[in-house]
XYZ file of C-alpha atoms in Angstrom:
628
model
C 127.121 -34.501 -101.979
C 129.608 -37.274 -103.496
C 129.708 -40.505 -102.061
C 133.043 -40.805 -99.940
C 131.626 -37.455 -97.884
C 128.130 -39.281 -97.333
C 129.765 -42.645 -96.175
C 132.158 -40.593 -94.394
C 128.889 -38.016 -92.723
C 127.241 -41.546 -91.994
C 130.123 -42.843 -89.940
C 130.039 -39.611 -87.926
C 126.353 -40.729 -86.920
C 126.744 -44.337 -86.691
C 127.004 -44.502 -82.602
C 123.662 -43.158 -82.833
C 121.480 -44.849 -85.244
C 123.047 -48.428 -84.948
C 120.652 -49.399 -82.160
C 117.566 -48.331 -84.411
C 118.575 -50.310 -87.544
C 119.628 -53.475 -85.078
C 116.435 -54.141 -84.523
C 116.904 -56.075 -80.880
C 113.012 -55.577 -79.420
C 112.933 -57.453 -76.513
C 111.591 -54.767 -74.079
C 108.440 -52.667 -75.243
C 110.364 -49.894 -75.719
C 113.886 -49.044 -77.914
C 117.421 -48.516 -76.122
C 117.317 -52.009 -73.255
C 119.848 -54.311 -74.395
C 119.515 -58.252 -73.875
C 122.644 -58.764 -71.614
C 124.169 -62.451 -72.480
C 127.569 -63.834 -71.274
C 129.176 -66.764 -72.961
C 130.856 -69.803 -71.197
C 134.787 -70.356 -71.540
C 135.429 -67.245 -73.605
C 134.044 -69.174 -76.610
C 131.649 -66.963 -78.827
C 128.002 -67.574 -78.515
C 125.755 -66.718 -80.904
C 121.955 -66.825 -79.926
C 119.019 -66.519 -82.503
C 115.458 -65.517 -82.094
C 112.926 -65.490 -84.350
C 108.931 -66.444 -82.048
C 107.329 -68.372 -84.678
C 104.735 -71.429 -84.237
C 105.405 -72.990 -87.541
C 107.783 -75.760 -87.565
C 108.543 -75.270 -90.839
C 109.630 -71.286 -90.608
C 111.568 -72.894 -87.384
C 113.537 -75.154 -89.117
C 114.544 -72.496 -91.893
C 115.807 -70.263 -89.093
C 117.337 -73.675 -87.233
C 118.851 -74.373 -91.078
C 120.201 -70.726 -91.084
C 121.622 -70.633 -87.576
C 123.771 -73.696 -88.227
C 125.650 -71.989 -90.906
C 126.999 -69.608 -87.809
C 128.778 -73.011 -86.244
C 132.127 -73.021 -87.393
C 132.315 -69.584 -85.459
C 131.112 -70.305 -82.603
C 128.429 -72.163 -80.268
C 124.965 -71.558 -81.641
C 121.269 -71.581 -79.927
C 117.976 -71.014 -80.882
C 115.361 -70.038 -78.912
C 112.359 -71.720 -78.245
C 110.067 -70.445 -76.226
C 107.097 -69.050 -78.749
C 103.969 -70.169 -77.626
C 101.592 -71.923 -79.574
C 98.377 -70.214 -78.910
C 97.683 -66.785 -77.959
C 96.366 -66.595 -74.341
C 93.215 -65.450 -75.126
C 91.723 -67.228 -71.679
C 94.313 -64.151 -69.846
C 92.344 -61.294 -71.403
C 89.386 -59.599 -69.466
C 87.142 -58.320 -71.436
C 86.366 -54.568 -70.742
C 89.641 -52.538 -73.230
C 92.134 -54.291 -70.912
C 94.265 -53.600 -73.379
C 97.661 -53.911 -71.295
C 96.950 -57.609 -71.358
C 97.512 -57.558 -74.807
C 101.326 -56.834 -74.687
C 101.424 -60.135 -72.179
C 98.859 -62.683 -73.897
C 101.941 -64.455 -76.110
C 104.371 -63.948 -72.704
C 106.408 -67.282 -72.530
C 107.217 -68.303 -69.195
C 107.528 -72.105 -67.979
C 104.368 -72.561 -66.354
C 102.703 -72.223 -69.891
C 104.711 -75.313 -70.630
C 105.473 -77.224 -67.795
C 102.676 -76.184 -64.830
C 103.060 -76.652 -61.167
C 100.476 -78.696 -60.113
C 99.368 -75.727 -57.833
C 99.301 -73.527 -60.850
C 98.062 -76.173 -63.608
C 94.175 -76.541 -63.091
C 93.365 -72.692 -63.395
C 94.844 -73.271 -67.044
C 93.225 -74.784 -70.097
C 94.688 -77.791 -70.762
C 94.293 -77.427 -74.325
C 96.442 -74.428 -74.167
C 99.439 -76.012 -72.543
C 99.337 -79.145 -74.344
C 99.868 -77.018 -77.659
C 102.742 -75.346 -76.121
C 104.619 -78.598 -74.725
C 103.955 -80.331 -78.277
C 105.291 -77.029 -80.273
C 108.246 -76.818 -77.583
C 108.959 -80.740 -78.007
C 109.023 -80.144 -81.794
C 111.071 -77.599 -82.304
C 113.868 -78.991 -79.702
C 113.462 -82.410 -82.127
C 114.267 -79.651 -84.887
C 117.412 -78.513 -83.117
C 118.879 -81.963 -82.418
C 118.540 -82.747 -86.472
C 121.154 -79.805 -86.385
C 123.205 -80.206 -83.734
C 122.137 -76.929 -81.902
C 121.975 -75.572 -78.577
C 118.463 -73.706 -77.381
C 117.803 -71.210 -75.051
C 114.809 -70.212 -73.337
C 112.932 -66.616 -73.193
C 110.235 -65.541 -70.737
C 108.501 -62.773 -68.336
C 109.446 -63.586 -65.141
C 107.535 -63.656 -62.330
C 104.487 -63.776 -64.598
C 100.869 -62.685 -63.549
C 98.913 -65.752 -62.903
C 94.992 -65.875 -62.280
C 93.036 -65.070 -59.877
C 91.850 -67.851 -58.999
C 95.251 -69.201 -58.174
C 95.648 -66.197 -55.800
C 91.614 -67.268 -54.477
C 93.237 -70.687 -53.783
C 96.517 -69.541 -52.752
C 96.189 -66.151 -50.704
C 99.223 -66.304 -48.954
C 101.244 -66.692 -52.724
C 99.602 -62.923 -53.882
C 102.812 -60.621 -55.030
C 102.568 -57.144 -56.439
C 100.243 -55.681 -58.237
C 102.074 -55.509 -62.054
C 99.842 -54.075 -63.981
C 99.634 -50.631 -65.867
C 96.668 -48.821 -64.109
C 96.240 -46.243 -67.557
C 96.363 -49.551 -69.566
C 94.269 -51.835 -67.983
C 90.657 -51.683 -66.265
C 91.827 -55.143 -64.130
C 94.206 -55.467 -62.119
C 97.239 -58.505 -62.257
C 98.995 -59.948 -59.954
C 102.345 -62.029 -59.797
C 103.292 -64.624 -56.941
C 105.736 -62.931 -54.629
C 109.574 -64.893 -55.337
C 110.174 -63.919 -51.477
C 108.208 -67.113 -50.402
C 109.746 -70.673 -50.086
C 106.439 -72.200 -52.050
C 106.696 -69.764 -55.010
C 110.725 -70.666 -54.907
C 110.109 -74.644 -55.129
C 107.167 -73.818 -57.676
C 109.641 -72.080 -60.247
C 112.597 -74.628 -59.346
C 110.411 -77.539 -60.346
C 109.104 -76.076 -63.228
C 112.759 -75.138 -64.702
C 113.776 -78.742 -63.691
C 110.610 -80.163 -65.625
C 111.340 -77.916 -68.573
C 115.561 -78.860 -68.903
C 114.200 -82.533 -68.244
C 112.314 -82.147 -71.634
C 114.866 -80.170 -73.216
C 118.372 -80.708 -71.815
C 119.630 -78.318 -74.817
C 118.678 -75.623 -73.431
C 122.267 -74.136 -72.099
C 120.940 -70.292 -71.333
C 117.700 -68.728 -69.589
C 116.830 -65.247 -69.788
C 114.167 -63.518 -68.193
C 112.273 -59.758 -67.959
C 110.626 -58.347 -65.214
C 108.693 -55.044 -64.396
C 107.205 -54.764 -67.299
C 104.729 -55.944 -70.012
C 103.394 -58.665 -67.495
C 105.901 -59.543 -64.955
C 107.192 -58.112 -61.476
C 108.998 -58.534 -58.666
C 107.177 -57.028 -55.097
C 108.549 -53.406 -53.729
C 110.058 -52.531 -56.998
C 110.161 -48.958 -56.814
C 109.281 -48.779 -60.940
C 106.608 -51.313 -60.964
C 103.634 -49.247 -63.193
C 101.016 -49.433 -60.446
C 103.704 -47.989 -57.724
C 105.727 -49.779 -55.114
C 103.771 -52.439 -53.874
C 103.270 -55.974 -52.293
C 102.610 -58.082 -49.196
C 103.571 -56.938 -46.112
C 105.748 -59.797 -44.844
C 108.754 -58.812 -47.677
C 108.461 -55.183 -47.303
C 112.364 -54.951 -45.700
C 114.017 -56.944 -48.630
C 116.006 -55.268 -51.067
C 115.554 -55.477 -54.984
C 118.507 -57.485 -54.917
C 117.911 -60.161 -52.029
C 114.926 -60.581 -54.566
C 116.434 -61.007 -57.846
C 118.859 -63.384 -55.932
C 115.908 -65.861 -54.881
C 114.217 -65.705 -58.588
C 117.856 -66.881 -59.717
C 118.387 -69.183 -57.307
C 115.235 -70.685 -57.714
C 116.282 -71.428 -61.387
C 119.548 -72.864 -60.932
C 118.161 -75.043 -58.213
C 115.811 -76.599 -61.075
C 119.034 -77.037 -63.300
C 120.495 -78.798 -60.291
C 117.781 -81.009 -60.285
C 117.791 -81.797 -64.077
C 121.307 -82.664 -63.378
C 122.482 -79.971 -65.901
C 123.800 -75.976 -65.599
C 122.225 -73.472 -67.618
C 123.418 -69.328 -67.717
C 120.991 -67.178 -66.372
C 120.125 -63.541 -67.557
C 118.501 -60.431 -66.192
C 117.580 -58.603 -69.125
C 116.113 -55.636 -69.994
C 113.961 -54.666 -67.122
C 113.000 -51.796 -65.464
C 114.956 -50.391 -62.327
C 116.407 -47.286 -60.827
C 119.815 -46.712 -60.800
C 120.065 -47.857 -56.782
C 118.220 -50.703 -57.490
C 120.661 -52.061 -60.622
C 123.932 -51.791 -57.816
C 121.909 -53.615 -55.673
C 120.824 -56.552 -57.949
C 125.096 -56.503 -59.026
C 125.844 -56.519 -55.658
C 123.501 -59.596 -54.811
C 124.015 -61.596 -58.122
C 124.965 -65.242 -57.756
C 127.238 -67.239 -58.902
C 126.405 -67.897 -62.888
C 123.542 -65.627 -62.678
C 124.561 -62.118 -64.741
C 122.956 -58.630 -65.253
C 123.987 -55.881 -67.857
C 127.232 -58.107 -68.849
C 130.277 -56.434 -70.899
C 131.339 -58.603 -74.153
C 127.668 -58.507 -75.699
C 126.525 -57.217 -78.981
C 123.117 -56.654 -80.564
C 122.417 -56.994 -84.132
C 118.989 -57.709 -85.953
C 116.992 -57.081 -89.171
C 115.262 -53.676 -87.732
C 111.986 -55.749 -87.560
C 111.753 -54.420 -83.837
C 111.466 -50.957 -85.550
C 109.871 -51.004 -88.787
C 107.204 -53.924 -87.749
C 104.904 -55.014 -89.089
C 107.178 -54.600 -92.068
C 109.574 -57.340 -92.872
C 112.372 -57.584 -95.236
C 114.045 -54.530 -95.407
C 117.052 -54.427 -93.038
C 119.621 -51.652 -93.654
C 122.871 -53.991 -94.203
C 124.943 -50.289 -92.912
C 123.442 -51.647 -89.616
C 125.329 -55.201 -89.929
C 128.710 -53.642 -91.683
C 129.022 -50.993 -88.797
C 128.366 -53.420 -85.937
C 130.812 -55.904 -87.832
C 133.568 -55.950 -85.266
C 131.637 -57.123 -82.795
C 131.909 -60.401 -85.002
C 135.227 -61.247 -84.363
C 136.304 -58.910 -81.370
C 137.591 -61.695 -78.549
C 136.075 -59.208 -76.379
C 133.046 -59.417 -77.588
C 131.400 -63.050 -76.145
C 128.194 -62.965 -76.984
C 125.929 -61.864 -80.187
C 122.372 -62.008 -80.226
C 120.578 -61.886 -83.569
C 116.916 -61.310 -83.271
C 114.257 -61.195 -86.274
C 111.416 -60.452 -83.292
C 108.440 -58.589 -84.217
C 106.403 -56.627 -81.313
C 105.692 -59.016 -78.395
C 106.529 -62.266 -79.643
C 103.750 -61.826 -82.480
C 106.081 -63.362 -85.499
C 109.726 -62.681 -86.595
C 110.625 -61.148 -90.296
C 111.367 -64.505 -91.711
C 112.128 -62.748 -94.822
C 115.116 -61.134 -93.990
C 116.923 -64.546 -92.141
C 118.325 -65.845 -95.088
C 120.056 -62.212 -96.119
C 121.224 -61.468 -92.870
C 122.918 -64.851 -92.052
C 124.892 -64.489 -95.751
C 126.026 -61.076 -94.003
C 126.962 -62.577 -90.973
C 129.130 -65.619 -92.522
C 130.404 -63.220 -94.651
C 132.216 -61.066 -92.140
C 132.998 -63.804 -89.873
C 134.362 -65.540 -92.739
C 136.439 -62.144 -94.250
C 136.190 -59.127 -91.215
C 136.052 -55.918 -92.631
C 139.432 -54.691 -93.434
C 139.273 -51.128 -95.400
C 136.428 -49.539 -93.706
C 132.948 -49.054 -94.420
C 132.989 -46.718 -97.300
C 134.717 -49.671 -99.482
C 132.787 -53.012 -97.738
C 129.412 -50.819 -98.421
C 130.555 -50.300 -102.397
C 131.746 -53.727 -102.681
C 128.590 -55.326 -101.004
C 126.183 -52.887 -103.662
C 128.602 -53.219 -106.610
C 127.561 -57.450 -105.668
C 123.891 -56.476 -105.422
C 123.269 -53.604 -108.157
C 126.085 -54.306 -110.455
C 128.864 -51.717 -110.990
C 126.411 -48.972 -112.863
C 124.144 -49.312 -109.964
C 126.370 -49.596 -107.180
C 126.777 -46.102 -106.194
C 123.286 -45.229 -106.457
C 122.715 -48.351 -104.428
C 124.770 -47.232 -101.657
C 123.709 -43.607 -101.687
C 120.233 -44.954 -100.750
C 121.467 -47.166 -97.983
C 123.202 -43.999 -96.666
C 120.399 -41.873 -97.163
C 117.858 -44.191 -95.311
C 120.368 -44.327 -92.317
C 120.010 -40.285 -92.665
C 116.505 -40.400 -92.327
C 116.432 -42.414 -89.295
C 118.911 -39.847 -87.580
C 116.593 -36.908 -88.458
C 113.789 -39.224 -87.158
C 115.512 -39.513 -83.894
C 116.209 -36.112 -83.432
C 112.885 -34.982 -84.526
C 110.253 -37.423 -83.598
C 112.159 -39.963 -81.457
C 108.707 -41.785 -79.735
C 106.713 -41.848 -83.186
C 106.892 -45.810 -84.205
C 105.039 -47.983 -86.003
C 104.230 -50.546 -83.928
C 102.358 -48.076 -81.518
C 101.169 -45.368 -83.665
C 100.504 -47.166 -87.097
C 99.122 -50.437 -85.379
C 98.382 -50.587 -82.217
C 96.711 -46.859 -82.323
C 95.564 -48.407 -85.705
C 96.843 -45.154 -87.594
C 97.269 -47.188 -90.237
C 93.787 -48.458 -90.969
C 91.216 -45.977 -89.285
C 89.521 -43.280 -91.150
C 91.081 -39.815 -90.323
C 88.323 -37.085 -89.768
C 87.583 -34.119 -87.958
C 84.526 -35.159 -85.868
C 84.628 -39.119 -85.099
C 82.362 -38.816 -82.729
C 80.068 -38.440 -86.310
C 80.856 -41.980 -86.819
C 78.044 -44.819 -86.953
C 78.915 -47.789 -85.045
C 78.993 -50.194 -88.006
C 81.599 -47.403 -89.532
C 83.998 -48.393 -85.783
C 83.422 -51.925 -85.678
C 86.767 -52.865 -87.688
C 88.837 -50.886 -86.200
C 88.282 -49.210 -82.301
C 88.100 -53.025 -80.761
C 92.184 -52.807 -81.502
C 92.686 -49.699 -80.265
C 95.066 -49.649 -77.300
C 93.080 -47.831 -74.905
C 91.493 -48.221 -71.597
C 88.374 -45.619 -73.050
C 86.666 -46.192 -75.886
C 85.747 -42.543 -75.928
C 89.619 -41.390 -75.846
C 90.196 -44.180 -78.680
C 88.073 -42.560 -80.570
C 88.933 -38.688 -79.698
C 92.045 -38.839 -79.521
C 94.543 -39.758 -82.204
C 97.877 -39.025 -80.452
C 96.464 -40.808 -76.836
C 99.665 -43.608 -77.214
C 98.830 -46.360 -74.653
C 97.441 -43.816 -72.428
C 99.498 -40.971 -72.557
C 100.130 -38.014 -74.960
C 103.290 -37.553 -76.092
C 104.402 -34.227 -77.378
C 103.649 -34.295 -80.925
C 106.493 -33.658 -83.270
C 106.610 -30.073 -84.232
C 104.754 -29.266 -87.412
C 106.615 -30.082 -90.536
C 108.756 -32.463 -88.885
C 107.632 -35.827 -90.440
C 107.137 -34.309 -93.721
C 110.546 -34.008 -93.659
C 111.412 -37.452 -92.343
C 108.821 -39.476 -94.931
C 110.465 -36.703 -97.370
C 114.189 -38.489 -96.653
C 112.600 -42.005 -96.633
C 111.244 -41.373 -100.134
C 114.185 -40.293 -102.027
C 116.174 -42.937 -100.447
C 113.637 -45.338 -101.707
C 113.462 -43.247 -105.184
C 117.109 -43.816 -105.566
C 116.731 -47.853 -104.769
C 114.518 -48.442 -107.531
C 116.699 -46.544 -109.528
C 118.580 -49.370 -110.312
C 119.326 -51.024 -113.538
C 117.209 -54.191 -114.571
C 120.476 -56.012 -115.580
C 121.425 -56.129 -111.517
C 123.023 -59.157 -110.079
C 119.679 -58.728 -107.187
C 117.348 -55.977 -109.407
C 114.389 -58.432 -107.971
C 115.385 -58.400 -104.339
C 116.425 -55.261 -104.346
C 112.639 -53.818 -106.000
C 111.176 -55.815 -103.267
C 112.999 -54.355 -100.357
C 112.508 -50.905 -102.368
C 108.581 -52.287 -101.737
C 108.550 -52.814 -98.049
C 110.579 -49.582 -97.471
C 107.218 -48.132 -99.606
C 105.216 -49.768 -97.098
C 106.763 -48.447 -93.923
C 106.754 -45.102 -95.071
C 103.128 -44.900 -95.774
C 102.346 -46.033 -92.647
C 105.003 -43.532 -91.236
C 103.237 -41.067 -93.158
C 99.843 -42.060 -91.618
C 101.399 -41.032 -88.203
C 102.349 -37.901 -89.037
C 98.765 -36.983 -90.480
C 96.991 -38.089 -87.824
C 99.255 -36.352 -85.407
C 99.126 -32.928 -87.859
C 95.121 -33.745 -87.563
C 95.141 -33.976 -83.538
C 96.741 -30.651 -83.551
C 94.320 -28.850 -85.587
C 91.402 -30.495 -83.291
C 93.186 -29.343 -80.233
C 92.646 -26.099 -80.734
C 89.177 -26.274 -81.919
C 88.380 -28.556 -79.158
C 85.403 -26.244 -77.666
C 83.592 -26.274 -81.263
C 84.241 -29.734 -81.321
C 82.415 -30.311 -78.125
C 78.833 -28.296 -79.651
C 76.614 -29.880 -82.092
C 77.248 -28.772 -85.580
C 75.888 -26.091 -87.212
C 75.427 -23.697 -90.185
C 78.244 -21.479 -91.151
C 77.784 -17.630 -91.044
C 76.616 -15.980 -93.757
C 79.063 -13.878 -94.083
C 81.114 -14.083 -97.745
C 84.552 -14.732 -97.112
C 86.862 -16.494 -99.636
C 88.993 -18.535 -97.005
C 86.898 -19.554 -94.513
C 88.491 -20.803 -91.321
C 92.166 -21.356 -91.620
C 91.900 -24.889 -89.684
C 89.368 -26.026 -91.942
C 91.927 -25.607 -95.141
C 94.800 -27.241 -92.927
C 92.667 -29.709 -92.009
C 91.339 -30.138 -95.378
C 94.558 -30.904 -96.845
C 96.034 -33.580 -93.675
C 93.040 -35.672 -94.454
C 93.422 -35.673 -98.696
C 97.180 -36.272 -97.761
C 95.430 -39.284 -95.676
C 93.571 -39.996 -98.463
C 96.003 -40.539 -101.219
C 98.087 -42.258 -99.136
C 95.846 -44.714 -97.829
C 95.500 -45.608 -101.989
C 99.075 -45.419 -102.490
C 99.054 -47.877 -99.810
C 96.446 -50.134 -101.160
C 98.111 -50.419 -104.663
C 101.349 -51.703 -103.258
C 99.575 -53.773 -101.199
C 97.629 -55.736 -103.802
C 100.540 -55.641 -106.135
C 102.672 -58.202 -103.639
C 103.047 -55.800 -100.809
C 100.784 -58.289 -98.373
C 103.783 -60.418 -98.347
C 105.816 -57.823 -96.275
C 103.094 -57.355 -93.671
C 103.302 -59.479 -90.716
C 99.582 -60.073 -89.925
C 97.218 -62.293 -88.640
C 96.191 -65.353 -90.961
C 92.864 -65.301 -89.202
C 90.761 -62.975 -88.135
C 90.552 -64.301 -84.639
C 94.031 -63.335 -83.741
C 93.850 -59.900 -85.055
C 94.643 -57.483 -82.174
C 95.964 -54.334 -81.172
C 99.603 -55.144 -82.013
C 98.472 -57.663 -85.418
C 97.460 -56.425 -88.301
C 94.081 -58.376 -89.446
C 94.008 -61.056 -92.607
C 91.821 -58.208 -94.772
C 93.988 -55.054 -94.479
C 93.594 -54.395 -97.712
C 89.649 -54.621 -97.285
C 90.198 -52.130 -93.847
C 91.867 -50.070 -96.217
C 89.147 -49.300 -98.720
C 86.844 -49.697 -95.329
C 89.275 -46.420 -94.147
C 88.665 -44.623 -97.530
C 85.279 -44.884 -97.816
C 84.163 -43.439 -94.716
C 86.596 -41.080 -94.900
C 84.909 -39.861 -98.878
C 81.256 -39.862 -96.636
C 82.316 -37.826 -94.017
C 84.343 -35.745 -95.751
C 82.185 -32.472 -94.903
C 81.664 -33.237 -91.238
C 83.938 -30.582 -90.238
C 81.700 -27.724 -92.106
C 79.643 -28.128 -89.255
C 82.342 -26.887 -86.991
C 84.657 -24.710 -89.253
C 83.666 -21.844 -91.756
C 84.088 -23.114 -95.958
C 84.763 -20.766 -97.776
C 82.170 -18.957 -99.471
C 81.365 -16.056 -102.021
């Protein structure tokens, strides 16, 4: 296929890959937008990138200000500084984990009500690292903006103390073994509770000019919500108000702490989850200043939302497709995330590329098309004997993701390869053969509520089995992925960006491994589905019968887990060879967890081969070998 017809077969498909290669993550799941409206028709361009390091901050602070001349600029800062590990029960309550880096005011700025059932250790790191990072701003003349989960469980013991404050139940009953509760917003108290802390927290931080909050999911809701995971619930005495009166008196309660810091802030309903009678009824009820699902906004990101815990290899097709949006009056508002799954870190690798992309078509808006802005942009990057080659792999990854959508639309990293730890646990036939000691690294950071289905079930995703995709299928995706990246690292040495360009040719390496990790282990699940009754006997002797095939699952099988296998070394050699640098992960093994990769992957890694080498004929004692 020549070039002009791929470009050309890529625009055809645009509309329905550019919201996988943007990379906004906000909600736990793709296809929510973050809905932002700008003040005075004046462009607004909002970064986000959760880190607590000042000094990855003030790179991304450095980076935003180059976005100024275009428009107004602000940076968000609500990251916490510590994980809230005092939130988790122990017991798998794994749904906990998507809240325990949840920013929300009272992690900053407690009510006094709400402030002694927190550590005080906690919230003073959070004020100091909120403080800093707004001192970081002013140095560049920025605007901030503030993210949270709102209303926010809280603990128990506040609701012990405060029994007439208990909201809904929030949340997810397959996901959690404890239940949460948040304070219901239909009650004056909780009202002047959340107005004083916003008042407190624009006090400290008078930049901050917008405030956007979730609910209804991944640790927030609001009481009666008909989609709240645990079912419609709440106190009786707010039964009879609608979801709108509701959202109405959460917003209110926010501007009326801007009133009281003497300062007006835009307020944002974003990405939550509601039925469709429910949305007319928040739009119906909105006040004044207060928006949900706004026209005039654009997404665009680095993909980390997507190909996490990868960083650094953003498809720029994403950015020149969405390019419009740059400089389209109707377009108000941009947001430009980097955010990596639940606030765990941002790809701080890919800021300083995207932001050249961004000034570059704000500075020059694409005037020929894509076909000719993608050339030029390679022929910059690969030279003119590697441009072409250059772009057919940026066309060819965009391919892959459209097969990938069509084919195996719910497969993602973040759940399968990490938080279902596809990525680092042994596959094999019978892990209910494992020893404890051969577990330990990896079923603690398992998402699920069982140990027993952690370990039994490969394709149980956050408590539920999604339909697998249909044999074949990811072959054919991880197939696509690797001759895109086989064509990247085609490119001359001589290139203008030959480095960069290897590197991102690396992390694209990366994320297909682990890609290819998913599809195994779902291939594997499979095959023990339908030998589920065999697996549930002891094992045993084979016949004695010759037979020079044995059982047919037992070759399938056979050759998922070598695929495994080989991978998992592919995996490890990219890895040591500078791969670790395009793995978000924890830089301690304390704040490993089901959505972080631990400091010694590469060490889980061998851990995953080895026991996979010892137990590779576990499933003789289940399937025929072959024999003659």
């Amino acid at each position: 296929m020549n070039f002009k017809f791929r470009v050309k077969s890529f625009l055809i498909g645009l509309a329905l890959t550019v919201g996988l290669s943007s990379g906004i993550c906000f909600p736990a799941f793709p296809g929510n937008q973050v809905l932002i409206e700008s003040e005075q028709g004046e462009k607004v361009f909002i970064i986000h990138g959760p880190t607590d390091k000042l000094e990855e901050f003030r790179e991304l602070a450095k980076q935003a200000a180059r976005l100024k001349p275009y428009g107004r600029v602000q940076v968000n800062i609500s990251r916490l500084a510590e994980k809230g590990f005092h939130e988790i029960p122990p017991g798998n309550n794994f749904w906990y984990e998507y809240a325990s880096y949840n920013p929300t005011p009272f992690k900053f700025f407690p009510d006094s009500k709400i402030a002694p059932f927190l550590p005080v250790e906690f919230v003073r790191k959070n004020k100091v690292l909120l403080l800093s990072k707004a001192e970081i701003l002013r140095e560049f003349d920025l605007e901030a903006a503030f993210w949270c989960y709102e209303p926010n469980f809280l603990p128990e013991a506040f609701f012990k103390a405060y029994p007439h404050l208990r909201g809904p139940r929030i949340d997810h009953p397959r996901r959690s073994n404890h239940a949460a509760f948040a304070p219901c917003i239909d009650t004056e108290e909780v009202q002047d509770m959340y107005a004083g802390m916003v008042a407190e927290l624009l006090n400290n931080v008078p930049e901050i000019k917008t405030f956007f909050f979730k609910t209804n999911d991944a640790g927030s809701g609001i009481c009666w919500s008909d989609w709240l995971y645990s079912g419609s619930n709440g106190p009786s005495h707010c039964k009879d108000r609608s979801a709108g009166e509701r959202i109405a008196s959460l917003m209110n309660s926010f501007k009326k702490g801007a009133e009281k810091a003497g300062t007006n802030i835009s307020i944002h309903l974003v990405g939550s989850m509601y039925t469709d009678e429910e949305e007319k009824d928040i739009h119906s009820n909105l006040p004044e200043g207060c928006f949900f699902q706004s026209p005039g906004v654009r997404n665009i990101g680095s993909g980390f939302g997507n190909t996490y815990p990868v960083m650094g290899i953003f498809n720029p097709l994403s950015i020149i497709g969405g390019s419009n949006a740059l400089t389209n009056p109707d377009i108000h508002t941009l947001f430009i995330s980097y955010r990596g799954a639940y606030d765990r870190g941002h790809d701080k690798i890919s800021v300083n590329r995207l932001t050249d992309l961004l000034v570059r078509y704000l500075e020059s808006p694409v005037q020929n098309g894509t076909e000719k802005e993608l050339y030029d942009l390679c022929r910059e990057w690969a030279g003119r004997e590697g441009a072409e080659e250059l772009a057919k792999a940026f066309i060819a990854l965009q391919e892959a993701e459209r097969f990938k959508s069509k084919v195996a639309p719910r497969v993602r990293s973040t759940y399968w390869g990490v938080s279902t730890r596809h990525m680092t646990r042994p596959l094999i036939f019978a892990p209910q053969m494992l020893a404890p000691e051969e577990e330990s690294y990896f079923i603690p950071h398992v998402f699920n509520v069982s140990e027993e289905e952690a370990r039994m079930d490969y394709t149980d995703i956050h408590g539920g089995n999604p339909a697998p995709p249909e044999t074949g299928a990811m072959s054919g995706y991880i197939s696509m992925l690797n001759d895109a990246i086989h064509a990247m690292e085609q490119i001359p040495e001589n290139a203008p960006e030959y480095n960069y360009i290897m590197e991102m040719a690396k992390g694209w390496r990366i994320y297909s491994s682990i890609m290819r990790s998913c599809g195994n282990f779902s291939e594997a699940q499979v095959i023990r589905n339908r030998n589920a009754e065999r697996l549930s006997q002891p094992p045993k002797r084979p016949a004695k019968t010759p037979t020079w095939e044995g059982d047919a699952d037992l070759q399938a099988f056979n050759a998922v887990m070598r695929d495994e296998l080989d991978n998992t070394a592919e995996l490890i050699e990219i890895l040591m060879n500078g791969g670790m640098n395009y793995v978000f992960h924890a830089e301690h093994p304390r704040y490993e967890d089901t959505f972080l990769p631990g400091p010694d992957l590469i060490e889980q890694l061998r851990m995953k081969m080895k026991i996979m080498v010892d137990h590779w004929t576990d499933i003789e004692g289940f399937l025929t070998s072959p024999y003659k």
